[in-house]
mmCIF file with all atom_site columns, C-alpha atoms in Angstrom:
data_model
loop_
_atom_site.group_PDB
_atom_site.id
_atom_site.type_symbol
_atom_site.label_atom_id
_atom_site.label_alt_id
_atom_site.label_comp_id
_atom_site.label_asym_id
_atom_site.label_entity_id
_atom_site.label_seq_id
_atom_site.pdbx_PDB_ins_code
_atom_site.Cartn_x
_atom_site.Cartn_y
_atom_site.Cartn_z
_atom_site.occupancy
_atom_site.B_iso_or_equiv
_atom_site.pdbx_formal_charge
_atom_site.auth_seq_id
_atom_site.auth_comp_id
_atom_site.auth_asym_id
_atom_site.auth_atom_id
_atom_site.pdbx_PDB_model_num
ATOM 1  C CA . ALA A 1 1  ? -18.399 -14.268 -33.017 1.00 75.00 ? 696 ALA A CA 1
ATOM 2  C CA . GLU A 1 2  ? -20.252 -11.477 -31.235 1.00 81.00 ? 697 GLU A CA 1
ATOM 3  C CA . ALA A 1 3  ? -23.386 -13.567 -31.148 1.00 77.00 ? 698 ALA A CA 1
ATOM 4  C CA . GLU A 1 4  ? -21.442 -16.567 -29.648 1.00 76.00 ? 699 GLU A CA 1
ATOM 5  C CA . ARG A 1 5  ? -20.104 -14.301 -26.946 1.00 75.00 ? 700 ARG A CA 1
ATOM 6  C CA . ALA A 1 6  ? -23.552 -12.928 -26.194 1.00 74.00 ? 701 ALA A CA 1
ATOM 7  C CA . SER A 1 7  ? -24.927 -16.401 -25.915 1.00 72.00 ? 702 SER A CA 1
ATOM 8  C CA . GLU A 1 8  ? -22.130 -17.437 -23.639 1.00 72.00 ? 703 GLU A CA 1
ATOM 9  C CA . ARG A 1 9  ? -22.715 -14.389 -21.438 1.00 69.00 ? 704 ARG A CA 1
ATOM 10 C CA . ALA A 1 10 ? -26.444 -15.095 -21.218 1.00 68.00 ? 705 ALA A CA 1
ATOM 11 C CA . ALA A 1 11 ? -25.755 -18.829 -20.232 1.00 67.00 ? 706 ALA A CA 1
ATOM 12 C CA . GLN A 1 12 ? -23.499 -17.635 -17.397 1.00 62.00 ? 707 GLN A CA 1
ATOM 13 C CA . ILE A 1 13 ? -25.982 -14.992 -16.022 1.00 62.00 ? 708 ILE A CA 1
ATOM 14 C CA . GLY A 1 14 ? -29.052 -17.205 -16.152 1.00 60.00 ? 709 GLY A CA 1
ATOM 15 C CA . THR A 1 15 ? -32.592 -15.865 -16.121 1.00 64.00 ? 710 THR A CA 1
ATOM 16 C CA . GLY A 1 16 ? -32.420 -13.770 -13.104 1.00 64.00 ? 711 GLY A CA 1
ATOM 17 C CA . ASP A 1 17 ? -35.542 -15.341 -11.829 1.00 70.00 ? 712 ASP A CA 1
ATOM 18 C CA . ARG A 1 18 ? -35.721 -15.395 -7.974  1.00 68.00 ? 713 ARG A CA 1
ATOM 19 C CA . SER A 1 19 ? -36.677 -18.952 -8.107  1.00 76.00 ? 714 SER A CA 1
ATOM 20 C CA . GLU A 1 20 ? -33.481 -19.897 -9.962  1.00 84.00 ? 715 GLU A CA 1
ATOM 21 C CA . LYS A 1 21 ? -31.505 -21.688 -7.442  1.00 89.00 ? 716 LYS A CA 1
ATOM 22 C CA . VAL A 1 22 ? -27.698 -22.090 -7.500  1.00 93.00 ? 717 VAL A CA 1
ATOM 23 C CA . ARG A 1 23 ? -27.167 -24.110 -4.340  1.00 95.00 ? 718 ARG A CA 1
ATOM 24 C CA . THR A 1 24 ? -29.359 -25.506 -1.488  1.00 97.00 ? 719 THR A CA 1
ATOM 25 C CA . TYR A 1 25 ? -27.729 -26.068 1.964   1.00 97.00 ? 720 TYR A CA 1
ATOM 26 C CA . ASN A 1 26 ? -29.710 -28.721 3.862   1.00 98.00 ? 721 ASN A CA 1
ATOM 27 C CA . PHE A 1 27 ? -28.510 -28.472 7.520   1.00 98.00 ? 722 PHE A CA 1
ATOM 28 C CA . PRO A 1 28 ? -30.559 -31.396 9.102   1.00 98.00 ? 723 PRO A CA 1
ATOM 29 C CA . GLN A 1 29 ? -29.179 -33.783 6.368   1.00 98.00 ? 724 GLN A CA 1
ATOM 30 C CA . ARG A 1 30 ? -25.648 -32.114 6.275   1.00 98.00 ? 725 ARG A CA 1
ATOM 31 C CA . ARG A 1 31 ? -26.081 -31.932 2.439   1.00 98.00 ? 726 ARG A CA 1
ATOM 32 C CA . VAL A 1 32 ? -25.226 -29.423 -0.201  1.00 98.00 ? 727 VAL A CA 1
ATOM 33 C CA . THR A 1 33 ? -26.824 -29.455 -3.654  1.00 97.00 ? 728 THR A CA 1
ATOM 34 C CA . ASP A 1 34 ? -25.643 -27.487 -6.571  1.00 96.00 ? 729 ASP A CA 1
ATOM 35 C CA . HIS A 1 35 ? -28.668 -27.216 -8.824  1.00 95.00 ? 730 HIS A CA 1
ATOM 36 C CA . ARG A 1 36 ? -26.705 -26.049 -11.876 1.00 92.00 ? 731 ARG A CA 1
ATOM 37 C CA . ILE A 1 37 ? -25.052 -29.411 -12.314 1.00 95.00 ? 732 ILE A CA 1
ATOM 38 C CA . GLY A 1 38 ? -27.243 -31.696 -10.224 1.00 95.00 ? 733 GLY A CA 1
ATOM 39 C CA . LEU A 1 39 ? -24.449 -32.467 -7.747  1.00 97.00 ? 734 LEU A CA 1
ATOM 40 C CA . THR A 1 40 ? -25.222 -33.477 -4.231  1.00 98.00 ? 735 THR A CA 1
ATOM 41 C CA . VAL A 1 41 ? -22.604 -33.869 -1.608  1.00 98.00 ? 736 VAL A CA 1
ATOM 42 C CA . HIS A 1 42 ? -22.917 -34.893 1.965   1.00 98.00 ? 737 HIS A CA 1
ATOM 43 C CA . ASN A 1 43 ? -20.179 -32.897 3.610   1.00 96.00 ? 738 ASN A CA 1
ATOM 44 C CA . LEU A 1 44 ? -21.866 -29.608 4.585   1.00 98.00 ? 739 LEU A CA 1
ATOM 45 C CA . ASP A 1 45 ? -19.319 -28.874 7.305   1.00 98.00 ? 740 ASP A CA 1
ATOM 46 C CA . ASP A 1 46 ? -16.450 -29.053 4.835   1.00 97.00 ? 741 ASP A CA 1
ATOM 47 C CA . VAL A 1 47 ? -18.204 -26.835 2.349   1.00 97.00 ? 742 VAL A CA 1
ATOM 48 C CA . LEU A 1 48 ? -18.938 -24.216 5.012   1.00 97.00 ? 743 LEU A CA 1
ATOM 49 C CA . ASP A 1 49 ? -15.192 -24.485 5.994   1.00 98.00 ? 744 ASP A CA 1
ATOM 50 C CA . GLY A 1 50 ? -14.250 -23.477 2.465   1.00 97.00 ? 745 GLY A CA 1
ATOM 51 C CA . LYS A 1 51 ? -13.331 -26.974 1.155   1.00 97.00 ? 746 LYS A CA 1
ATOM 52 C CA . LEU A 1 52 ? -15.023 -26.584 -2.183  1.00 96.00 ? 747 LEU A CA 1
ATOM 53 C CA . ASP A 1 53 ? -12.748 -28.831 -4.301  1.00 97.00 ? 748 ASP A CA 1
ATOM 54 C CA . GLN A 1 54 ? -15.330 -31.441 -5.111  1.00 96.00 ? 749 GLN A CA 1
ATOM 55 C CA . ILE A 1 55 ? -17.925 -28.792 -6.133  1.00 96.00 ? 750 ILE A CA 1
ATOM 56 C CA . VAL A 1 56 ? -15.458 -26.633 -8.039  1.00 97.00 ? 751 VAL A CA 1
ATOM 57 C CA . GLY A 1 57 ? -14.039 -29.804 -9.861  1.00 97.00 ? 752 GLY A CA 1
ATOM 58 C CA . ALA A 1 58 ? -17.464 -30.847 -10.894 1.00 97.00 ? 753 ALA A CA 1
ATOM 59 C CA . LEU A 1 59 ? -18.401 -27.274 -12.086 1.00 96.00 ? 754 LEU A CA 1
ATOM 60 C CA . ALA A 1 60 ? -15.170 -27.202 -14.206 1.00 97.00 ? 755 ALA A CA 1
ATOM 61 C CA . GLU A 1 61 ? -15.899 -30.537 -15.699 1.00 97.00 ? 756 GLU A CA 1
ATOM 62 C CA . GLU A 1 62 ? -19.470 -29.458 -16.696 1.00 96.00 ? 757 GLU A CA 1
ATOM 63 C CA . GLU A 1 63 ? -18.054 -26.195 -18.121 1.00 95.00 ? 758 GLU A CA 1
ATOM 64 C CA . GLN A 1 64 ? -15.529 -28.065 -20.202 1.00 96.00 ? 759 GLN A CA 1
ATOM 65 C CA . ARG A 1 65 ? -18.268 -30.599 -21.346 1.00 95.00 ? 760 ARG A CA 1
ATOM 66 C CA . ARG A 1 66 ? -20.496 -27.709 -22.366 1.00 93.00 ? 761 ARG A CA 1
ATOM 67 C CA . ARG A 1 67 ? -17.678 -25.950 -24.286 1.00 94.00 ? 762 ARG A CA 1
ATOM 68 C CA . LEU A 1 68 ? -16.693 -29.108 -26.151 1.00 95.00 ? 763 LEU A CA 1
ATOM 69 C CA . ALA A 1 69 ? -20.293 -29.666 -27.046 1.00 94.00 ? 764 ALA A CA 1
ATOM 70 C CA . ALA A 1 70 ? -20.586 -26.079 -28.377 1.00 92.00 ? 765 ALA A CA 1
ATOM 71 C CA . LEU A 1 71 ? -17.471 -26.533 -30.393 1.00 90.00 ? 766 LEU A CA 1
ATOM 72 C CA . SER A 1 72 ? -18.802 -29.890 -31.870 1.00 89.00 ? 767 SER A CA 1
ATOM 73 C CA . ALA A 1 73 ? -21.969 -28.231 -32.718 1.00 88.00 ? 768 ALA A CA 1
ATOM 74 C CA . ASN A 1 74 ? -20.344 -25.276 -34.415 1.00 84.00 ? 769 ASN A CA 1
ATOM 75 C CA . GLY A 1 75 ? -17.916 -27.588 -36.331 1.00 75.00 ? 770 GLY A CA 1
ATOM 76 C CA . SER A 1 76 ? -20.614 -29.827 -37.722 1.00 60.00 ? 771 SER A CA 1
#
């Protein structure tokens, strides 16, 4: 149980490497890319206005997928 929690914490923290990107904001193309899940949206103005539903929803789906995969791997 403790090893599982430590692994989950490490996955959330990442490597800490300066080159580890979370998100790129491309102003000329009005594009935002979340590198953690490979999502690109073309509504930069909305994102900057705090309308993050599309990004947050995709992150939540990926987290759920990751947790289900971990449960499947542990249950097999």
